[in-house]
Short mmCIF file of C-alpha atoms and ligand atoms in Angstrom, two decimals:
data_model
loop_
_atom_site.label_atom_id
_atom_site.label_comp_id
_atom_site.label_asym_id
_atom_site.label_seq_id
_atom_site.Cartn_x
_atom_site.Cartn_y
_atom_site.Cartn_z
CA UNK S 1 13.27 -6.27 37.95
CA UNK S 2 15.54 -4.43 35.73
CA UNK S 3 14.40 -5.16 31.77
CA UNK S 4 10.98 -3.80 33.14
CA UNK S 5 12.06 -0.72 35.71
CA UNK S 6 13.64 0.69 32.15
CA UNK S 7 9.85 -0.28 30.16
CA UNK S 8 8.19 2.09 33.03
CA UNK S 9 10.50 4.94 33.37
CA UNK S 10 9.76 5.38 29.56
CA UNK S 11 6.11 4.72 29.49
CA UNK S 12 6.56 7.59 32.26
CA UNK S 13 8.55 9.57 30.22
CA UNK S 14 5.79 9.32 26.90
CA UNK S 15 3.60 10.40 29.73
CA UNK S 16 5.69 13.28 30.55
CA UNK S 17 5.19 14.62 27.45
CA UNK S 18 2.09 13.66 26.49
CA UNK S 19 3.28 11.07 23.66
CA UNK S 20 1.39 8.14 25.96
CA UNK S 21 -1.11 6.63 23.01
CA UNK S 22 -4.41 5.16 24.10
CA UNK S 23 -6.28 2.77 22.05
CA UNK S 24 -10.56 3.12 22.77
CA UNK S 25 -12.82 0.51 21.52
CA UNK S 26 -15.31 1.33 19.38
CA UNK S 27 -18.44 -0.87 20.59
CA UNK S 28 -19.66 -0.30 17.30
CA UNK S 29 -18.90 -1.05 13.02
CA UNK S 30 -17.43 1.18 11.06
CA UNK S 31 -19.00 4.18 10.12
CA UNK S 32 -19.51 8.24 11.83
CA UNK S 33 -21.55 6.80 14.75
CA UNK S 34 -19.19 5.02 17.25
CA UNK S 35 -20.00 4.24 20.77
CA UNK S 36 -16.79 4.63 23.26
CA UNK S 37 -17.17 3.70 26.56
CA UNK S 38 -21.03 4.33 26.11
CA UNK S 39 -20.78 7.35 24.98
CA UNK S 40 -22.32 8.67 21.27
CA UNK S 41 -19.37 10.91 19.21
CA UNK S 42 -19.83 11.61 15.94
CA UNK S 43 -16.12 10.21 13.90
CA UNK S 44 -14.09 11.96 11.92
CA UNK S 45 -11.25 9.37 12.20
CA UNK S 46 -11.20 7.01 9.97
CA UNK S 47 -9.88 6.25 6.52
CA UNK S 48 -12.98 4.47 4.96
CA UNK S 49 -13.55 7.98 2.95
CA UNK S 50 -15.90 6.32 0.60
CA UNK S 51 -18.04 4.46 3.50
CA UNK S 52 -17.75 1.41 2.21
CA UNK S 53 -16.39 -0.09 5.45
CA UNK S 54 -19.97 -0.50 7.31
CA UNK S 55 -21.78 -1.28 3.59
CA UNK S 56 -24.56 -4.06 4.16
CA UNK S 57 -23.40 -5.20 -0.13
CA UNK S 58 -20.12 -5.56 0.92
CA UNK S 59 -20.45 -7.42 4.37
CA UNK S 60 -23.33 -9.91 2.23
CA UNK S 61 -19.81 -10.08 0.02
CA UNK S 62 -17.65 -11.42 2.51
CA UNK S 63 -20.76 -13.16 3.74
CA UNK S 64 -20.85 -14.85 0.78
CA UNK S 65 -16.48 -15.52 0.00
CA UNK S 66 -16.46 -17.02 3.33
CA UNK S 67 -19.20 -19.70 2.59
CA UNK S 68 -17.93 -19.88 -1.20
CA UNK S 69 -13.89 -20.00 0.37
CA UNK S 70 -13.56 -20.61 3.38
CA UNK S 71 -12.29 -18.23 6.45
CA UNK S 72 -8.82 -18.88 5.42
CA UNK S 73 -5.80 -20.34 2.59
CA UNK S 74 -4.32 -22.45 4.66
CA UNK S 75 -0.72 -21.47 2.36
CA UNK S 76 1.83 -19.23 1.79
CA UNK S 77 0.62 -17.58 -1.77
CA UNK S 78 4.19 -19.75 -4.20
CA UNK S 79 2.82 -22.64 -1.89
CA UNK S 80 -1.09 -23.18 -2.03
CA UNK S 81 -2.00 -20.09 -0.67
CA UNK S 82 -2.56 -18.25 -4.04
CA UNK S 83 -6.77 -19.31 -5.38
CA UNK S 84 -8.40 -18.60 -8.04
CA UNK S 85 -10.20 -15.45 -6.83
CA UNK S 86 -7.08 -14.12 -6.00
CA UNK S 87 -5.26 -14.08 -9.55
CA UNK S 88 -9.18 -13.01 -10.32
CA UNK S 89 -9.27 -9.64 -8.34
CA UNK S 90 -5.23 -8.97 -9.08
CA UNK S 91 -6.60 -9.10 -12.75
CA UNK S 92 -9.79 -6.43 -11.90
CA UNK S 93 -6.93 -4.59 -9.98
CA UNK S 94 -4.01 -4.40 -12.83
CA UNK S 95 -7.10 -3.23 -15.52
CA UNK S 96 -8.22 -0.85 -13.21
CA UNK S 97 -5.54 1.52 -12.46
CA UNK S 98 -4.50 0.63 -16.02
CA UNK S 99 -1.40 -1.46 -15.20
CA UNK S 100 -0.24 -4.77 -17.23
CA UNK S 101 -0.78 -6.57 -13.63
CA UNK S 102 -1.20 -6.19 -10.06
CA UNK S 103 -0.15 -8.24 -7.05
CA UNK S 104 -2.03 -8.85 -3.65
CA UNK S 105 -0.45 -8.56 -1.02
CA UNK S 106 -2.02 -8.69 2.92
CA UNK S 107 -1.46 -5.42 3.69
CA UNK S 108 0.82 -1.96 2.50
CA UNK S 109 2.44 -2.39 5.44
CA UNK S 110 3.77 -5.38 4.32
CA UNK S 111 3.52 -4.26 0.64
CA UNK S 112 6.21 -1.12 1.39
CA UNK S 113 8.50 -2.70 3.07
CA UNK S 114 8.33 -5.50 0.71
CA UNK S 115 9.22 -4.18 -2.46
CA UNK S 116 11.46 -1.20 -1.71
CA UNK S 117 14.29 -4.40 -0.69
CA UNK S 118 12.73 -6.21 -3.72
CA UNK S 119 13.93 -3.68 -5.75
CA UNK S 120 16.77 -1.47 -5.16
CA UNK S 121 19.70 -2.83 -2.36
CA UNK S 122 22.94 -1.94 -0.59
CA UNK S 123 25.03 0.11 -3.46
CA UNK S 124 21.60 1.45 -5.23
CA UNK S 125 20.43 5.03 -4.10
CA UNK S 126 16.48 5.51 -2.71
CA UNK S 127 15.05 8.79 -2.72
CA UNK S 128 12.94 9.67 -0.96
CA UNK S 129 10.24 12.50 0.50
CA UNK S 130 10.73 13.66 3.64
CA UNK S 131 7.39 13.13 5.16
CA UNK S 132 6.44 9.30 3.13
CA UNK S 133 5.01 6.87 5.48
CA UNK S 134 6.80 4.85 8.21
CA UNK S 135 6.34 1.55 5.70
CA UNK S 136 8.23 3.34 3.21
CA UNK S 137 11.26 4.73 5.23
CA UNK S 138 11.16 0.80 7.22
CA UNK S 139 11.02 -0.54 3.76
CA UNK S 140 13.84 2.09 2.26
CA UNK S 141 15.59 1.27 5.41
CA UNK S 142 15.72 -3.19 5.66
CA UNK S 143 16.59 -2.70 1.19
CA UNK S 144 19.79 -1.66 2.95
CA UNK S 145 19.90 0.37 -0.02
CA UNK S 146 21.40 4.55 0.92
CA UNK S 147 18.97 7.03 1.58
CA UNK S 148 18.37 10.78 0.61
CA UNK S 149 15.63 12.44 1.99
CA UNK S 150 14.73 14.97 -0.03
CA UNK S 151 13.08 17.80 1.73
CA UNK S 152 8.72 17.56 1.47
CA UNK S 153 7.48 17.67 -2.21
CA UNK S 154 10.32 19.84 -3.06
CA UNK S 155 11.44 18.67 -6.81
CA UNK S 156 14.44 21.32 -6.75
CA UNK S 157 15.99 19.57 -4.11
CA UNK S 158 15.59 15.70 -4.77
CA UNK S 159 16.73 17.14 -8.82
CA UNK S 160 20.37 18.11 -6.99
CA UNK S 161 20.34 14.91 -5.08
CA UNK S 162 19.77 12.85 -8.50
CA UNK S 163 22.25 14.38 -10.49
CA UNK S 164 24.95 14.21 -7.86
CA UNK S 165 24.88 10.45 -6.58
CA UNK S 166 26.42 8.03 -9.05
CA UNK S 167 24.26 4.64 -7.77
CA UNK S 168 23.31 2.41 -10.79
CA UNK S 169 20.23 1.94 -9.84
CA UNK S 170 17.79 4.87 -8.39
CA UNK S 171 14.28 5.31 -6.79
CA UNK S 172 12.39 7.68 -6.24
CA UNK S 173 9.42 6.88 -3.71
CA UNK S 174 6.63 9.56 -2.04
CA UNK S 175 2.95 8.63 -1.25
CA UNK S 176 0.77 9.93 -3.64
CA UNK S 177 -1.67 12.17 -0.79
CA UNK S 178 0.92 12.92 2.54
CA UNK S 179 -0.98 10.99 5.20
CA UNK S 180 -0.38 14.03 8.16
CA UNK S 181 -0.97 16.66 5.55
CA UNK S 182 -3.35 15.87 3.30
CA UNK S 183 -1.54 17.05 0.26
CA UNK S 184 -1.13 15.63 -3.03
CA UNK S 185 2.65 14.86 -4.31
CA UNK S 186 4.13 16.52 -7.47
CA UNK S 187 3.54 13.30 -9.17
CA UNK S 188 3.82 14.23 -13.39
CA UNK S 189 7.33 15.88 -11.77
CA UNK S 190 8.49 13.41 -10.11
CA UNK S 191 7.73 10.94 -13.09
CA UNK S 192 9.90 13.70 -15.52
CA UNK S 193 12.60 13.16 -12.91
CA UNK S 194 12.30 9.85 -13.29
CA UNK S 195 12.52 9.66 -17.02
CA UNK S 196 15.57 12.49 -16.44
CA UNK S 197 17.78 10.58 -14.29
CA UNK S 198 16.52 6.54 -15.20
CA UNK S 199 14.93 6.32 -11.92
CA UNK S 200 12.10 4.70 -10.75
CA UNK S 201 9.01 5.90 -9.54
CA UNK S 202 7.31 4.12 -6.22
CA UNK S 203 4.06 5.71 -5.06
CA UNK S 204 2.00 5.09 -3.23
CA UNK S 205 -1.37 6.07 -3.36
CA UNK S 206 -3.46 4.30 -0.16
CA UNK S 207 -5.30 7.83 0.15
CA UNK S 208 -5.68 8.25 -3.02
CA UNK S 209 -7.29 4.84 -4.93
CA UNK S 210 -10.99 5.28 -4.99
CA UNK S 211 -11.36 8.76 -4.37
CA UNK S 212 -9.39 10.98 -6.88
CA UNK S 213 -9.16 10.86 -10.77
CA UNK S 214 -12.14 8.95 -13.30
CA UNK S 215 -13.80 6.22 -11.50
CA UNK S 216 -11.58 6.34 -8.10
CA UNK S 217 -8.31 5.35 -10.39
CA UNK S 218 -6.52 6.80 -7.75
CA UNK S 219 -4.05 10.04 -8.16
CA UNK S 220 -1.72 8.61 -10.79
CA UNK S 221 -4.65 8.31 -13.39
CA UNK S 222 -6.22 11.82 -11.91
CA UNK S 223 -2.75 12.59 -13.40
CA UNK S 224 -3.17 11.55 -16.43
CA UNK S 225 0.44 9.76 -15.84
CA UNK S 226 -1.22 5.81 -16.80
CA UNK S 227 -1.45 6.81 -20.28
CA UNK S 228 2.09 8.38 -20.27
CA UNK S 229 4.79 6.28 -22.39
CA UNK S 230 6.87 6.19 -19.45
CA UNK S 231 4.67 5.25 -17.02
CA UNK S 232 6.26 1.69 -16.86
CA UNK S 233 8.70 3.19 -14.55
CA UNK S 234 6.20 3.71 -11.69
CA UNK S 235 5.73 1.07 -9.68
CA UNK S 236 1.50 2.13 -7.61
CA UNK S 237 0.88 0.75 -4.17
CA UNK S 238 -3.01 1.23 -3.51
CA UNK S 239 -4.12 0.15 -0.21
CA UNK S 240 -7.36 -1.76 0.29
CA UNK S 241 -8.52 -1.06 4.10
CA UNK S 242 -9.14 2.92 3.34
CA UNK S 243 -11.33 3.78 0.72
CA UNK S 244 -11.98 -0.18 -0.24
CA UNK S 245 -13.34 -0.78 2.52
CA UNK S 246 -11.54 -4.39 3.11
CA UNK S 247 -8.55 -4.92 3.90
CA UNK S 248 -4.75 -5.93 1.98
CA UNK S 249 -2.87 -3.76 -0.51
CA UNK S 250 -1.49 -3.69 -4.00
CA UNK S 251 0.94 -3.57 -6.17
CA UNK S 252 0.67 -3.20 -10.12
CA UNK S 253 3.52 -1.99 -12.87
CA UNK S 254 5.16 -3.77 -16.09
CA UNK S 255 4.60 -7.07 -15.44
CA UNK S 256 8.34 -7.91 -15.70
CA UNK S 257 8.02 -5.65 -11.67
CA UNK S 258 5.52 -8.00 -10.81
CA UNK S 259 7.08 -11.08 -12.01
CA UNK S 260 10.27 -9.84 -10.07
CA UNK S 261 8.18 -8.91 -7.21
CA UNK S 262 6.48 -12.26 -6.86
CA UNK S 263 9.91 -13.78 -7.29
CA UNK S 264 11.95 -11.36 -4.61
CA UNK S 265 9.28 -9.49 -2.54
CA UNK S 266 10.19 -11.22 1.34
CA UNK S 267 6.03 -9.76 2.97
CA UNK S 268 5.23 -11.83 0.28
CA UNK S 269 6.37 -14.81 -0.02
CA UNK S 270 7.08 -15.84 4.13
CA UNK S 271 3.48 -14.55 5.11
CA UNK S 272 -0.25 -16.76 4.83
CA UNK S 273 -2.04 -15.89 1.76
CA UNK S 274 -4.61 -13.16 2.78
CA UNK S 275 -8.21 -14.84 2.93
CA UNK S 276 -9.09 -15.56 -0.60
CA UNK S 277 -13.10 -14.21 1.05
CA UNK S 278 -11.37 -10.87 1.29
CA UNK S 279 -10.12 -10.86 -2.43
CA UNK S 280 -14.09 -11.85 -3.17
CA UNK S 281 -15.75 -8.92 -1.26
CA UNK S 282 -12.38 -6.26 -2.66
CA UNK S 283 -14.25 -7.48 -6.15
CA UNK S 284 -17.00 -6.44 -4.82
CA UNK S 285 -15.40 -3.16 -3.74
CA UNK S 286 -13.71 -2.45 -6.64
CA UNK S 287 -17.44 -2.74 -8.86
CA UNK S 288 -18.60 -0.19 -5.86
CA UNK S 289 -15.70 1.87 -5.82
CA UNK S 290 -16.30 2.52 -9.64
CA UNK S 291 -19.40 3.21 -10.23
CA UNK S 292 -19.01 5.91 -7.06
CA UNK S 293 -18.81 8.84 -8.44
CA UNK S 294 -22.11 10.57 -6.34
CA UNK S 295 -19.97 8.54 -3.19
CA UNK S 296 -17.11 11.18 -4.50
CA UNK S 297 -19.23 14.23 -5.28
CA UNK S 298 -20.48 13.22 -2.26
CA UNK S 299 -17.33 13.82 0.16
CA UNK S 300 -16.24 16.58 -2.14
CA UNK S 301 -18.48 18.95 -1.03
CA UNK S 302 -18.02 17.89 2.84
CA UNK S 303 -14.76 18.83 2.77
CA UNK S 304 -15.59 22.57 0.97
CA UNK S 305 -18.08 23.26 3.42
CA UNK S 306 -15.69 21.90 5.93
CA UNK S 307 -13.15 24.56 5.11
CA UNK S 308 -15.70 26.94 4.45
CA UNK S 309 -17.24 27.31 8.28
CA UNK S 310 -13.22 26.11 9.64
CA UNK S 311 -12.27 30.32 10.76
CA UNK S 312 -9.21 29.80 12.30
CA UNK S 313 -6.72 31.97 13.55
CA UNK S 314 -3.88 30.90 16.51
CA UNK S 315 -4.58 26.52 14.41
CA UNK S 316 -3.43 26.56 10.59
CA UNK S 317 -6.53 24.51 8.15
CA UNK S 318 -4.03 22.83 5.91
CA UNK S 319 -4.26 23.76 2.43
CA UNK S 320 -5.91 20.07 1.32
CA UNK S 321 -8.55 19.27 -1.77
CA UNK S 322 -8.39 16.03 -0.05
CA UNK S 323 -10.68 13.46 3.14
CA UNK S 324 -7.34 14.41 5.33
CA UNK S 325 -8.60 17.98 6.61
CA UNK S 326 -5.14 18.58 9.44
CA UNK S 327 -5.77 20.91 12.22
CA UNK S 328 -1.98 21.99 12.83
CA UNK S 329 -1.58 23.20 16.13
CA UNK S 330 1.73 22.71 16.85
CA UNK S 331 1.90 21.26 20.73
CA UNK S 332 1.31 18.29 21.74
CA UNK S 333 -0.61 19.08 24.93
CA UNK S 334 -2.33 20.95 23.45
CA UNK S 335 -3.64 18.37 20.63
CA UNK S 336 -4.43 16.65 22.80
CA UNK S 337 -6.23 18.94 25.40
CA UNK S 338 -8.34 19.97 22.37
CA UNK S 339 -8.74 16.33 21.22
CA UNK S 340 -10.69 16.11 24.18
CA UNK S 341 -12.03 18.94 24.42
CA UNK S 342 -14.10 17.48 21.18
CA UNK S 343 -14.66 14.58 22.19
CA UNK S 344 -16.79 16.01 25.49
CA UNK S 345 -18.62 17.68 22.92
CA UNK S 346 -19.44 14.17 21.28
CA UNK S 347 -16.90 14.55 18.55
CA UNK S 348 -13.91 11.86 17.88
CA UNK S 349 -10.87 13.79 16.09
CA UNK S 350 -7.68 12.69 16.27
CA UNK S 351 -4.75 14.45 18.06
CA UNK S 352 -1.60 13.51 15.68
CA UNK S 353 1.88 13.46 17.56
CA UNK S 354 5.82 12.87 17.22
CA UNK S 355 6.59 10.61 15.49
CA UNK S 356 3.96 10.00 13.15
CA UNK S 357 4.40 13.19 12.23
CA UNK S 358 7.91 16.16 12.64
CA UNK S 359 8.08 17.51 16.55
CA UNK S 360 5.83 21.26 17.04
CA UNK S 361 3.40 20.06 14.43
CA UNK S 362 1.02 17.78 15.92
CA UNK S 363 -2.50 18.73 14.83
CA UNK S 364 -5.93 17.31 14.80
CA UNK S 365 -6.32 14.91 11.43
CA UNK S 366 -9.77 15.65 10.72
CA UNK S 367 -10.85 12.40 7.82
CA UNK S 368 -13.79 13.32 6.32
CA UNK S 369 -15.98 10.02 4.24
CA UNK S 370 -19.00 10.17 2.16
CA UNK S 371 -21.49 8.31 5.93
CA UNK S 372 -20.95 11.57 7.06
CA UNK S 373 -23.66 14.99 6.60
CA UNK S 374 -23.18 18.56 5.87
CA UNK S 375 -24.74 18.78 9.95
CA UNK S 376 -21.94 16.59 11.31
CA UNK S 377 -19.38 18.18 9.36
CA UNK S 378 -20.71 22.18 9.92
CA UNK S 379 -21.03 21.30 13.36
CA UNK S 380 -17.35 20.17 13.29
CA UNK S 381 -15.92 23.44 11.66
CA UNK S 382 -18.17 25.70 14.54
CA UNK S 383 -17.08 24.15 17.46
CA UNK S 384 -13.23 23.81 16.56
CA UNK S 385 -13.75 27.42 15.90
CA UNK S 386 -15.50 28.46 19.18
CA UNK S 387 -13.23 26.14 21.51
CA UNK S 388 -9.85 28.28 19.79
CA UNK S 389 -11.16 31.68 20.56
CA UNK S 390 -11.67 30.66 24.16
CA UNK S 391 -8.70 29.83 24.45
CA UNK S 392 -7.75 26.16 23.22
CA UNK S 393 -8.61 23.10 24.94
CA UNK S 394 -9.17 24.51 28.33
C1 LIG T 401 -2.49 3.27 5.47
C2 LIG T 401 -1.02 3.66 5.20
C3 LIG T 401 -0.46 2.07 3.96
C4 LIG T 401 -0.39 0.79 5.14
O1 LIG T 401 -1.46 0.02 4.54
P1 LIG T 401 -2.17 -0.53 5.39
O2 LIG T 401 -2.94 -1.64 4.67
O3 LIG T 401 -2.61 0.30 6.73
O4 LIG T 401 -0.64 -1.52 6.75
C5 LIG T 401 0.38 2.83 3.66
N1 LIG T 401 0.91 3.83 3.40
C6 LIG T 401 -0.14 5.43 3.53
C7 LIG T 401 0.65 6.69 3.78
C8 LIG T 401 -0.92 4.58 4.34
O5 LIG T 401 -1.14 5.08 4.66
#
């Protein structure tokens, strides 16, 4: 039983460091109202930024997709699991974000972990923001390229690393909106560096797609880079399980880039095609996003309200203009205790600990959605302010 004892000891260490994660089962669909263990809560946990995941119109589109296309795809995309509705979705996504072509993936994790090994290999160099999402980190390790991690959003440090590299192929890789910090990458400066050093720029816009930019076209469009003469250097990833409210992801770019990815991306080739019913639902989601200005405005006004009403001294509300509003606490156990005290007050906010964030920067990750209302947000802000004054998680 030595093998099991090792795992038990490992779990005990997670408990000692307040790092054991527990799942909470919600008895209701994704929405600000949740029920966990019979308790009614207001949830600030989801990435459902436009409130589409539980939207009846989208659920109806999914049901319609299932009745038209059945439940499953039956095979991988390159064998026989690719359907007309997948093509239609890819064309709609590409034109929405302003690129030639897009490729639809089952998940963002698979998109990121697959495209980096397809674009770079042994001897090439990947330059990655230190706070990039785990799926990008895993993709770059799988690629076997030489990895240079630059300090968060530090374009001067990145420039020195690029200048010092003689690698034949260079990729700059970044989140567009950082998932645990909520800040937006300096995309225009990163593209300028990519041009100067003849590099690719891979941008993961998981949290900007649907939310930022005109019609929610994302962070690249917001920065005006979709029409940049060197936009072909950008390989844009968007995920479809967050603001889009369904599941999956896409990679958009120059037609030659996408064709290369179809040939070389193992997480695309060696997996069963995503159910075509999801593609049908995503076409409806895309129309809701495009027409979603009222939802985006509501979200912006909730963000402003949360920031106005949260007044902290020891903890810190990080600077963020996005739906991700992190409250930095520092210590793992204190972050867990504060999340517990909020939970007791009927407010469900996740405590985020290492390894998701760097050691010593445990935090609450408040995420706001267009489905919240003003009273939810003010209640959370005031409860946080009161808990801090009362001496933390108590
Ligand atoms: C959520 C997320 C992903 C993964 O997307 P999934 O579709 O959930 O697998 C990738 N990148 C970032 C920045 C994310 O936040």
